[in-house]
């Protein structure tokens, strides 16, 4: 099987966590603190991936200018797009608490679509990183894949719960999240295909654009929710996730 197809498969695996979260929401109501703890752990793992697997590697590949330009571009682009989506009802897409779920949407206001588009916005940079991680020939970055999966489960869970309360059918909910999972696979595949054979400076730029977007997403959505719901232990859980991902990246490297 070609490397490009593997990229699409791994991107689909990361995106499938959204479907898993939606499935959990259909059969059981998990404690909000447990969902927030998963979100905190995922935040720590993603921070580690951004720092060591993306920005540091991009600096080695393309130098300080390319790494800085890409990082700031990604952060600015994500912030602008997130602001647009948030004003149209997608601001609570990663909410795990009951208040967030209750506000997550009234179907008549189109919030479900905004949340779905917001989830796609969150997932595209992550999927591109997954696809690009295979270009070195060493296989997918396990730490990055784990981080994407951990961040997607609570998003799918809480958003699907909100859609369910808004009267959406299971067919609609799984259709939305299944479509986003497929889009994640496509983004990883296209990212791998587009960046294959690219010079180091271009790879560095692409990785840091994704890194800037991911870090902005963490601070805008995941970390505030984790702290709000599990504030006594959110810092410790995030630190544990960071350390686990760092150890995994070094031991598997």
Coordinates of N, CA and C in Angstrom, one line a residue:
X1 N 0.8 -1.2 0.0 CA 0.0 0.0 0.0 C 0.9 1.2 0.0
X2 N 0.5 2.3 -0.8 CA 1.3 3.5 -0.9 C 1.3 4.3 0.4
X3 N 2.3 5.1 0.5 CA 2.4 6.0 1.7 C 1.3 6.9 1.7
X4 N 0.8 7.4 0.6 CA -0.3 8.4 0.6 C -1.6 7.8 1.1
X5 N -1.8 6.5 0.7 CA -3.0 5.8 1.2 C -2.9 5.6 2.7
X6 N -1.8 5.3 3.2 CA -1.6 5.1 4.6 C -1.9 6.4 5.4
X7 N -1.4 7.5 4.7 CA -1.7 8.8 5.4 C -3.2 9.0 5.5
X8 N -4.0 8.7 4.4 CA -5.4 8.8 4.5 C -6.0 7.9 5.6
X9 N -5.5 6.7 5.7 CA -6.0 5.8 6.7 C -5.8 6.3 8.1
X10 N -4.6 6.8 8.4 CA -4.2 7.3 9.7 C -5.0 8.6 10.0
X11 N -5.2 9.4 9.0 CA -6.1 10.6 9.2 C -7.5 10.2 9.6
X12 N -8.0 9.1 8.9 CA -9.3 8.6 9.2 C -9.4 8.0 10.6
X13 N -8.4 7.4 11.0 CA -8.3 6.8 12.4 C -8.4 8.0 13.4
X14 N -7.7 9.1 13.2 CA -7.8 10.2 14.1 C -9.2 10.8 14.1
X15 N -9.8 11.0 12.9 CA -11.1 11.5 12.8 C -12.2 10.6 13.3
X16 N -11.9 9.3 13.3 CA -13.0 8.4 13.8 C -13.3 8.5 15.2
X17 N -12.4 9.2 16.0 CA -12.6 9.4 17.4 C -13.9 10.3 17.6
X18 N -14.2 11.1 16.6 CA -15.4 11.9 16.7 C -16.6 11.0 16.6
X19 N -16.6 10.0 15.8 CA -17.7 9.1 15.7 C -17.8 8.2 17.0
X20 N -16.6 7.8 17.5 CA -16.6 7.1 18.8 C -17.3 7.9 19.9
X21 N -16.9 9.2 20.0 CA -17.5 10.1 21.0 C -19.0 10.2 20.8
X22 N -19.4 10.4 19.5 CA -20.9 10.5 19.3 C -21.6 9.2 19.7
X23 N -21.0 8.0 19.4 CA -21.6 6.7 19.8 C -21.7 6.6 21.3
X24 N -20.7 7.1 22.0 CA -20.8 7.0 23.5 C -21.9 7.9 24.0
X25 N -22.1 9.1 23.4 CA -23.1 10.0 23.8 C -24.5 9.4 23.6
X26 N -24.6 8.4 22.6 CA -25.9 7.8 22.4 C -26.3 6.8 23.4
X27 N -25.4 6.2 24.1 CA -25.7 5.1 25.0 C -25.4 5.4 26.5
X28 N -24.6 6.4 26.8 CA -24.3 6.7 28.2 C -23.9 8.1 28.4
X29 N -24.2 8.6 29.6 CA -23.8 10.0 29.9 C -22.6 10.0 30.8
X30 N -21.4 10.3 30.3 CA -20.2 10.3 31.1 C -20.1 11.5 32.0
X31 N -19.5 11.4 33.2 CA -19.4 12.6 34.1 C -18.6 13.6 33.4
X32 N -19.0 14.9 33.5 CA -18.3 16.0 32.8 C -16.9 16.1 33.2
X33 N -16.6 15.8 34.5 CA -15.2 15.9 34.9 C -14.3 14.8 34.2
X34 N -14.9 13.6 33.9 CA -14.1 12.6 33.2 C -13.8 13.1 31.8
X35 N -14.8 13.7 31.1 CA -14.6 14.2 29.8 C -13.5 15.3 29.8
X36 N -13.6 16.2 30.8 CA -12.7 17.3 30.9 C -11.3 16.7 31.2
X37 N -11.2 15.7 31.9 CA -9.8 15.1 32.2 C -9.2 14.5 30.9
X38 N -10.0 13.9 30.1 CA -9.6 13.4 28.8 C -9.1 14.6 27.9
X39 N -9.9 15.7 28.0 CA -9.5 16.9 27.2 C -8.2 17.5 27.7
X40 N -8.0 17.5 29.0 CA -6.8 18.0 29.6 C -5.6 17.1 29.2
X41 N -5.7 15.8 29.2 CA -4.7 14.9 28.8 C -4.4 15.1 27.3
X42 N -5.4 15.2 26.5 CA -5.2 15.5 25.1 C -4.5 16.8 24.8
X43 N -4.8 17.8 25.6 CA -4.1 19.1 25.5 C -2.6 19.0 25.7
X44 N -2.3 18.2 26.8 CA -0.9 18.0 27.1 C -0.1 17.3 26.0
X45 N -0.8 16.3 25.5 CA -0.2 15.5 24.4 C 0.0 16.4 23.1
X46 N -1.0 17.2 22.8 CA -0.9 18.0 21.6 C 0.2 19.1 21.8
X47 N 0.3 19.7 23.0 CA 1.3 20.7 23.3 C 2.7 20.1 23.0
X48 N 2.9 18.8 23.5 CA 4.2 18.1 23.3 C 4.4 17.9 21.8
X49 N 3.4 17.5 21.1 CA 3.5 17.3 19.6 C 3.9 18.6 18.9
X50 N 3.2 19.7 19.3 CA 3.5 21.0 18.7 C 5.0 21.4 19.0
X51 N 5.4 21.2 20.2 CA 6.7 21.7 20.6 C 7.8 20.9 20.0
X52 N 7.7 19.6 20.1 CA 8.9 18.7 19.7 C 8.7 18.1 18.3
X53 N 7.5 17.7 17.9 CA 7.4 17.0 16.6 C 7.2 18.0 15.5
X54 N 6.7 19.2 15.8 CA 6.4 20.1 14.7 C 7.4 21.3 14.7
X55 N 7.3 22.2 15.7 CA 8.1 23.4 15.7 C 9.6 23.2 15.7
X56 N 10.0 22.3 16.6 CA 11.5 22.0 16.7 C 12.0 21.4 15.4
X57 N 11.3 20.4 14.9 CA 11.7 19.8 13.6 C 11.6 20.8 12.5
X58 N 10.6 21.7 12.5 CA 10.6 22.7 11.4 C 11.7 23.7 11.5
X59 N 12.1 24.0 12.7 CA 13.3 24.9 12.9 C 14.6 24.2 12.3
X60 N 14.7 22.9 12.5 CA 15.9 22.2 12.0 C 15.8 22.1 10.4
X61 N 14.6 22.0 9.9 CA 14.4 21.8 8.5 C 14.6 23.2 7.7
X62 N 13.9 24.2 8.2 CA 13.8 25.4 7.4 C 14.4 26.7 8.1
X63 N 14.8 26.6 9.3 CA 15.4 27.7 10.0 C 14.4 28.5 10.8
X64 N 14.8 29.5 11.4 CA 14.0 30.3 12.3 C 12.9 31.1 11.6
X65 N 13.3 31.7 10.4 CA 12.3 32.5 9.7 C 11.1 31.8 9.2
X66 N 11.3 30.6 8.6 CA 10.2 29.8 8.1 C 9.4 29.3 9.2
X67 N 10.0 28.8 10.3 CA 9.2 28.3 11.4 C 8.4 29.4 12.1
X68 N 8.9 30.6 12.2 CA 8.2 31.7 12.8 C 7.0 32.2 11.9
X69 N 7.3 32.3 10.7 CA 6.3 32.8 9.7 C 5.2 31.8 9.7
X70 N 5.4 30.6 9.6 CA 4.4 29.6 9.5 C 3.6 29.5 10.8
X71 N 4.2 29.6 11.9 CA 3.6 29.5 13.2 C 2.6 30.6 13.4
X72 N 3.0 31.8 13.1 CA 2.2 33.0 13.3 C 1.0 33.0 12.3
X73 N 1.3 32.6 11.1 CA 0.3 32.5 10.0 C -0.8 31.5 10.5
X74 N -0.4 30.3 11.0 CA -1.4 29.3 11.4 C -2.2 29.8 12.6
X75 N -1.6 30.5 13.5 CA -2.3 31.0 14.7 C -3.3 32.1 14.3
X76 N -2.9 33.0 13.4 CA -3.8 34.1 13.0 C -4.9 33.5 12.1
X77 N -4.6 32.6 11.2 CA -5.7 32.0 10.4 C -6.7 31.3 11.2
X78 N -6.3 30.5 12.1 CA -7.2 29.7 13.0 C -8.1 30.7 13.8
X79 N -7.4 31.7 14.4 CA -8.2 32.6 15.2 C -9.3 33.4 14.4
X80 N -8.9 33.8 13.2 CA -9.9 34.5 12.4 C -11.1 33.6 12.0
X81 N -10.8 32.4 11.6 CA -11.8 31.4 11.2 C -12.6 31.0 12.4
X82 N -12.0 30.8 13.6 CA -12.7 30.4 14.8 C -13.6 31.5 15.3
X83 N -13.2 32.7 15.1 CA -14.0 33.9 15.5 C -15.3 33.9 14.7
X84 N -15.1 33.7 13.4 CA -16.2 33.7 12.4 C -17.2 32.6 12.8
X85 N -16.8 31.4 13.0 CA -17.6 30.3 13.4 C -18.3 30.4 14.7
X86 N -17.5 31.0 15.7 CA -18.1 31.1 17.0 C -19.3 32.1 17.0
X87 N -19.2 33.1 16.2 CA -20.3 34.1 16.1 C -21.5 33.5 15.5
X88 N -21.4 32.3 14.9 CA -22.5 31.7 14.2 C -23.0 30.4 15.0
X89 N -22.6 30.3 16.2 CA -23.1 29.2 17.1 C -22.2 28.0 17.3
X90 N -20.9 28.1 16.9 CA -20.0 27.0 17.0 C -19.0 27.1 18.2
X91 N -19.2 28.1 19.1 CA -18.2 28.4 20.1 C -18.2 27.3 21.2
X92 N -19.2 26.5 21.3 CA -19.3 25.5 22.4 C -19.0 24.1 21.9
X93 N -18.3 24.0 20.8 CA -18.2 22.6 20.2 C -17.4 21.7 21.0
X94 N -16.5 22.2 21.9 CA -15.7 21.3 22.7 C -16.2 21.3 24.2
X95 N -17.4 21.8 24.4 CA -17.9 21.8 25.8 C -18.3 20.4 26.3
X96 N -17.8 20.1 27.5 CA -18.2 18.8 28.2 C -19.1 19.0 29.3
X97 N -19.3 20.2 29.8 CA -20.1 20.5 31.0 C -21.6 20.6 30.6
X98 N -22.5 20.4 31.6 CA -23.9 20.5 31.3 C -24.3 21.8 30.8
X99 N -23.7 22.9 31.3 CA -24.1 24.3 30.8 C -23.7 24.4 29.3
X100 N -22.5 23.9 29.0 CA -22.1 24.0 27.6 C -23.0 23.2 26.7
X101 N -23.4 22.0 27.2 CA -24.2 21.1 26.4 C -25.6 21.7 26.1
X102 N -26.1 22.4 27.2 CA -27.4 23.0 27.1 C -27.4 24.1 26.1
X103 N -26.3 24.8 26.0 CA -26.2 26.0 25.1 C -25.8 25.6 23.7
X104 N -25.4 24.3 23.6 CA -24.8 23.9 22.3 C -25.6 24.0 21.1
X105 N -26.8 23.8 21.1 CA -27.6 24.4 20.1 C -29.0 24.1 20.1
X106 N -29.6 25.1 19.5 CA -31.0 25.0 19.1 C -31.0 24.8 17.6
X107 N -31.5 23.7 17.2 CA -31.4 23.3 15.8 C -31.9 24.4 14.9
X108 N -32.9 25.1 15.3 CA -33.5 26.1 14.4 C -32.5 27.3 14.2
X109 N -31.5 27.4 15.0 CA -30.5 28.5 14.8 C -29.3 28.1 14.0
X110 N -29.3 26.9 13.5 CA -28.2 26.5 12.7 C -26.9 26.2 13.4
X111 N -27.0 26.1 14.8 CA -25.8 25.8 15.5 C -25.1 24.5 15.2
X112 N -25.9 23.5 14.8 CA -25.3 22.2 14.5 C -24.3 22.3 13.4
X113 N -24.7 23.1 12.3 CA -23.8 23.2 11.2 C -22.6 24.0 11.6
X114 N -22.7 25.0 12.4 CA -21.5 25.8 12.9 C -20.6 24.9 13.7
X115 N -21.1 24.1 14.5 CA -20.3 23.2 15.3 C -19.6 22.2 14.4
X116 N -20.3 21.6 13.4 CA -19.7 20.7 12.5 C -18.5 21.4 11.7
X117 N -18.8 22.6 11.2 CA -17.7 23.3 10.5 C -16.6 23.6 11.4
X118 N -16.9 24.0 12.7 CA -15.8 24.2 13.7 C -15.0 23.0 13.9
X119 N -15.6 21.8 14.0 CA -14.9 20.6 14.2 C -14.0 20.3 13.0
X120 N -14.5 20.6 11.8 CA -13.6 20.4 10.6 C -12.5 21.4 10.7
X121 N -12.7 22.6 11.1 CA -11.6 23.6 11.2 C -10.6 23.1 12.2
X122 N -11.0 22.5 13.3 CA -10.0 22.0 14.3 C -9.2 20.8 13.7
X123 N -9.9 20.0 12.9 CA -9.3 18.8 12.5 C -8.4 18.9 11.3
X124 N -8.6 19.9 10.4 CA -7.7 20.0 9.2 C -6.2 20.1 9.5
X125 N -5.8 21.0 10.4 CA -4.4 21.1 10.7 C -3.8 19.8 11.3
X126 N -4.6 19.2 12.2 CA -4.2 17.9 12.8 C -4.0 16.8 11.7
X127 N -4.9 16.8 10.8 CA -4.9 15.8 9.8 C -3.7 16.0 8.8
X128 N -3.5 17.2 8.5 CA -2.3 17.5 7.6 C -1.0 17.1 8.3
X129 N -0.9 17.4 9.6 CA 0.3 17.0 10.3 C 0.5 15.4 10.3
X130 N -0.7 14.7 10.5 CA -0.6 13.3 10.4 C -0.1 12.8 9.0
X131 N -0.6 13.4 8.0 CA -0.2 13.0 6.6 C 1.3 13.3 6.4
X132 N 1.7 14.5 6.8 CA 3.1 15.0 6.6 C 4.1 14.2 7.4
X133 N 3.6 13.6 8.6 CA 4.5 12.9 9.4 C 5.1 11.6 8.8
X134 N 4.4 11.1 7.8 CA 4.8 9.9 7.1 C 5.9 10.2 6.0
X135 N 6.1 11.4 5.7 CA 7.0 11.8 4.6 C 8.5 11.4 4.9
X136 N 8.8 11.4 6.1 CA 10.2 11.0 6.4 C 10.5 9.5 6.3
X137 N 9.5 8.7 6.1 CA 9.7 7.3 5.9 C 9.7 6.5 7.2
X138 N 9.5 7.2 8.4 CA 9.6 6.5 9.7 C 8.3 6.1 10.2
X139 N 7.2 6.3 9.4 CA 5.9 5.9 9.9 C 5.2 7.1 10.6
X140 N 3.9 6.9 10.9 CA 3.1 7.9 11.5 C 3.7 8.3 12.9
X141 N 3.5 9.5 13.3 CA 3.9 9.9 14.6 C 2.9 9.4 15.6
X142 N 3.2 8.5 16.4 CA 2.3 7.9 17.4 C 1.8 8.9 18.3
X143 N 2.7 9.8 18.8 CA 2.3 10.8 19.8 C 1.3 11.8 19.2
X144 N 1.5 12.2 17.9 CA 0.5 13.1 17.3 C -0.8 12.4 17.0
X145 N -0.8 11.2 16.6 CA -2.0 10.4 16.4 C -2.8 10.3 17.7
X146 N -2.1 9.9 18.7 CA -2.8 9.8 20.0 C -3.4 11.1 20.5
X147 N -2.7 12.2 20.3 CA -3.1 13.5 20.7 C -4.4 13.9 19.9
X148 N -4.4 13.6 18.6 CA -5.6 14.0 17.8 C -6.8 13.1 18.3
X149 N -6.5 11.8 18.5 CA -7.6 10.9 18.9 C -8.2 11.4 20.3
X150 N -7.3 11.7 21.2 CA -7.8 12.1 22.6 C -8.6 13.4 22.5
X151 N -8.2 14.3 21.6 CA -8.9 15.6 21.6 C -10.2 15.5 20.9
X152 N -10.3 14.5 20.0 CA -11.6 14.3 19.2 C -12.7 13.6 19.9
X153 N -12.3 12.7 20.8 CA -13.3 11.9 21.6 C -14.3 12.8 22.3
X154 N -13.8 13.7 23.2 CA -14.7 14.6 24.0 C -15.5 15.6 23.1
X155 N -14.9 16.0 22.0 CA -15.6 16.9 21.0 C -16.8 16.2 20.4
X156 N -16.6 15.0 19.9 CA -17.7 14.2 19.4 C -18.7 13.9 20.4
X157 N -18.3 13.6 21.6 CA -19.2 13.2 22.7 C -20.1 14.4 23.1
X158 N -19.5 15.5 23.4 CA -20.3 16.7 23.9 C -21.1 17.3 22.8
X159 N -20.6 17.4 21.6 CA -21.3 18.0 20.5 C -22.5 17.1 20.1
X160 N -22.3 15.8 20.1 CA -23.4 14.9 19.7 C -24.5 15.0 20.8
X161 N -24.1 15.1 22.0 CA -25.1 15.2 23.1 C -25.9 16.5 22.9
X162 N -25.3 17.6 22.5 CA -26.0 18.8 22.2 C -26.9 18.7 21.0
X163 N -26.5 18.0 20.0 CA -27.3 17.8 18.8 C -28.5 16.9 19.2
X164 N -28.3 15.9 20.0 CA -29.4 15.0 20.4 C -30.5 15.8 21.2
X165 N -30.0 16.7 22.1 CA -31.0 17.5 22.8 C -31.7 18.5 21.9
X166 N -31.1 18.9 20.8 CA -31.8 19.8 19.9 C -32.8 19.1 19.0
X167 N -32.9 17.7 19.2 CA -33.9 17.0 18.4 C -33.3 16.3 17.2
X168 N -32.0 16.3 17.0 CA -31.4 15.7 15.8 C -31.5 14.2 15.9
X169 N -31.7 13.5 14.8 CA -31.8 12.1 14.8 C -30.4 11.5 14.9
X170 N -30.3 10.2 15.3 CA -29.0 9.5 15.3 C -28.4 9.4 13.9
X171 N -29.3 9.3 12.9 CA -28.8 9.2 11.5 C -28.1 10.5 11.1
X172 N -28.7 11.6 11.5 CA -28.1 13.0 11.2 C -26.8 13.1 11.9
X173 N -26.8 12.8 13.2 CA -25.6 12.9 14.1 C -24.4 12.1 13.5
X174 N -24.7 10.8 13.2 CA -23.6 10.0 12.7 C -23.2 10.4 11.3
X175 N -24.2 10.9 10.5 CA -23.8 11.4 9.2 C -22.9 12.5 9.2
X176 N -23.1 13.5 10.2 CA -22.3 14.7 10.3 C -20.9 14.2 10.7
X177 N -20.8 13.5 11.8 CA -19.4 13.1 12.3 C -18.7 12.1 11.5
X178 N -19.5 11.2 10.8 CA -18.9 10.3 9.9 C -18.3 11.1 8.7
X179 N -19.0 12.1 8.2 CA -18.5 12.9 7.1 C -17.2 13.7 7.5
X180 N -17.2 14.2 8.7 CA -16.0 14.9 9.2 C -14.8 14.0 9.3
X181 N -15.1 12.7 9.8 CA -14.0 11.7 9.9 C -13.4 11.4 8.5
X182 N -14.3 11.3 7.5 CA -13.9 11.1 6.1 C -13.1 12.3 5.6
X183 N -13.5 13.5 6.0 CA -12.8 14.7 5.5 C -11.4 14.7 6.2
X184 N -11.3 14.3 7.4 CA -10.0 14.2 8.1 C -9.1 13.3 7.4
X185 N -9.6 12.1 7.0 CA -8.8 11.2 6.2 C -8.3 11.8 4.9
X186 N -9.2 12.5 4.2 CA -8.9 13.2 2.9 C -7.9 14.2 3.1
X187 N -8.0 15.0 4.2 CA -7.0 16.1 4.5 C -5.6 15.5 4.7
X188 N -5.5 14.4 5.4 CA -4.2 13.8 5.7 C -3.7 13.2 4.3
X189 N -4.5 12.6 3.5 CA -4.1 12.1 2.3 C -3.6 13.2 1.3
X190 N -4.4 14.3 1.2 CA -4.0 15.4 0.3 C -2.8 16.1 0.9
X191 N -2.6 16.2 2.2 CA -1.5 16.9 2.8 C -0.2 16.1 2.4
X192 N -0.3 14.8 2.6 CA 0.9 13.9 2.2 C 1.2 14.0 0.7
X193 N 0.2 14.0 -0.1 CA 0.4 14.1 -1.5 C 1.0 15.4 -2.0
X194 N 0.4 16.5 -1.4 CA 0.9 17.8 -1.8 C 2.3 18.1 -1.3
X195 N 2.7 17.6 -0.2 CA 4.0 17.9 0.4 C 5.1 16.9 0.0
X196 N 4.7 15.8 -0.7 CA 5.7 14.8 -1.1 C 6.7 15.5 -2.0
X197 N 8.0 15.3 -1.7 CA 9.0 15.9 -2.6 C 9.2 17.4 -2.4
X198 N 8.5 18.0 -1.4 CA 8.7 19.4 -1.2 C 10.0 19.7 -0.5
X199 N 10.7 20.8 -0.8 CA 11.9 21.2 -0.1 C 11.7 21.4 1.4
X200 N 12.8 21.2 2.2 CA 12.7 21.3 3.7 C 12.0 22.6 4.1
X201 N 12.3 23.7 3.5 CA 11.7 25.0 3.9 C 10.2 25.0 3.8
X202 N 9.6 24.3 2.7 CA 8.2 24.2 2.5 C 7.6 23.3 3.6
X203 N 8.2 22.2 3.8 CA 7.7 21.3 4.9 C 7.7 22.0 6.2
X204 N 8.8 22.7 6.5 CA 8.8 23.5 7.8 C 7.7 24.5 7.9
X205 N 7.4 25.2 6.8 CA 6.3 26.2 6.8 C 5.0 25.5 7.0
X206 N 4.7 24.4 6.3 CA 3.5 23.7 6.4 C 3.2 23.2 7.8
X207 N 4.3 22.6 8.4 CA 4.2 22.0 9.7 C 3.9 23.1 10.8
X208 N 4.6 24.2 10.6 CA 4.4 25.3 11.6 C 3.1 26.0 11.5
X209 N 2.6 26.1 10.2 CA 1.2 26.7 10.1 C 0.2 25.8 10.8
X210 N 0.4 24.5 10.7 CA -0.5 23.6 11.4 C -0.3 23.7 12.9
X211 N 1.0 23.8 13.3 CA 1.3 23.9 14.8 C 0.7 25.2 15.4
X212 N 0.8 26.3 14.7 CA 0.2 27.5 15.2 C -1.3 27.4 15.3
X213 N -1.9 26.8 14.3 CA -3.4 26.6 14.4 C -3.8 25.7 15.5
X214 N -3.0 24.6 15.8 CA -3.3 23.7 16.8 C -3.2 24.3 18.2
X215 N -2.1 25.1 18.4 CA -1.9 25.7 19.7 C -3.0 26.8 20.0
X216 N -3.4 27.5 18.9 CA -4.5 28.5 19.1 C -5.8 27.8 19.4
X217 N -6.0 26.6 18.8 CA -7.2 25.9 19.1 C -7.2 25.4 20.5
X218 N -6.1 24.9 21.0 CA -6.0 24.4 22.4 C -6.3 25.5 23.4
X219 N -5.8 26.7 23.2 CA -6.0 27.8 24.2 C -7.4 28.4 24.0
X220 N -8.0 28.4 22.8 CA -9.3 28.9 22.6 C -10.4 28.0 23.1
X221 N -10.2 26.7 23.0 CA -11.3 25.7 23.2 C -11.0 24.7 24.3
X222 N -10.0 23.9 24.1 CA -9.8 22.7 25.0 C -9.4 23.1 26.4
X223 N -8.3 23.9 26.5 CA -7.8 24.2 27.8 C -8.8 24.9 28.7
X224 N -9.5 26.0 28.2 CA -10.5 26.6 29.1 C -11.6 25.7 29.6
X225 N -12.0 24.8 28.7 CA -13.0 23.8 29.1 C -12.5 22.8 30.2
X226 N -11.3 22.3 30.0 CA -10.7 21.4 30.9 C -10.6 22.0 32.3
X227 N -10.1 23.3 32.3 CA -9.9 24.0 33.6 C -11.3 24.3 34.2
X228 N -12.3 24.7 33.4 CA -13.6 25.0 34.0 C -14.2 23.9 34.7
X229 N -14.1 22.7 34.2 CA -14.8 21.5 34.7 C -13.9 20.7 35.7
X230 N -12.6 20.7 35.5 CA -11.7 19.9 36.3 C -10.6 20.7 36.8
X231 N -10.9 21.9 37.3 CA -9.8 22.9 37.5 C -8.8 22.5 38.6
X232 N -9.2 21.6 39.6 CA -8.3 21.3 40.6 C -7.1 20.4 40.1
X233 N -7.4 19.6 39.1 CA -6.4 18.7 38.6 C -6.1 18.9 37.1
X234 N -6.7 19.9 36.5 CA -6.4 20.1 35.0 C -5.0 20.3 34.7
X235 N -4.3 21.1 35.5 CA -2.9 21.3 35.2 C -2.0 20.1 35.4
X236 N -2.3 19.3 36.4 CA -1.6 18.0 36.6 C -1.8 17.0 35.5
X237 N -3.1 16.9 35.1 CA -3.4 16.0 34.0 C -2.8 16.4 32.7
X238 N -2.8 17.7 32.4 CA -2.2 18.2 31.2 C -0.7 18.0 31.2
X239 N 0.0 18.2 32.4 CA 1.4 18.0 32.5 C 1.7 16.5 32.3
X240 N 0.9 15.6 32.8 CA 1.1 14.2 32.7 C 1.0 13.8 31.2
X241 N 0.0 14.3 30.5 CA -0.2 14.1 29.1 C 1.0 14.5 28.3
X242 N 1.5 15.7 28.6 CA 2.7 16.3 27.9 C 3.9 15.3 28.1
X243 N 4.1 14.9 29.4 CA 5.3 14.0 29.7 C 5.2 12.7 29.0
X244 N 3.9 12.1 29.0 CA 3.7 10.8 28.3 C 4.0 10.9 26.9
X245 N 3.6 12.0 26.2 CA 3.8 12.2 24.8 C 5.3 12.4 24.5
X246 N 5.9 13.2 25.3 CA 7.4 13.4 25.2 C 8.2 12.1 25.3
X247 N 7.8 11.3 26.3 CA 8.5 10.0 26.5 C 8.2 9.1 25.3
X248 N 7.0 9.1 24.8 CA 6.6 8.2 23.7 C 7.4 8.6 22.4
X249 N 7.5 9.9 22.2 CA 8.2 10.4 21.0 C 9.6 10.1 21.0
X250 N 10.2 10.1 22.2 CA 11.7 9.9 22.3 C 12.0 8.4 22.3
X251 N 11.1 7.6 22.9 CA 11.4 6.1 23.0 C 11.1 5.5 21.7
X252 N 10.2 6.1 20.9 CA 9.9 5.5 19.6 C 10.7 6.0 18.5
X253 N 11.5 7.1 18.8 CA 12.3 7.7 17.8 C 13.6 7.0 17.5

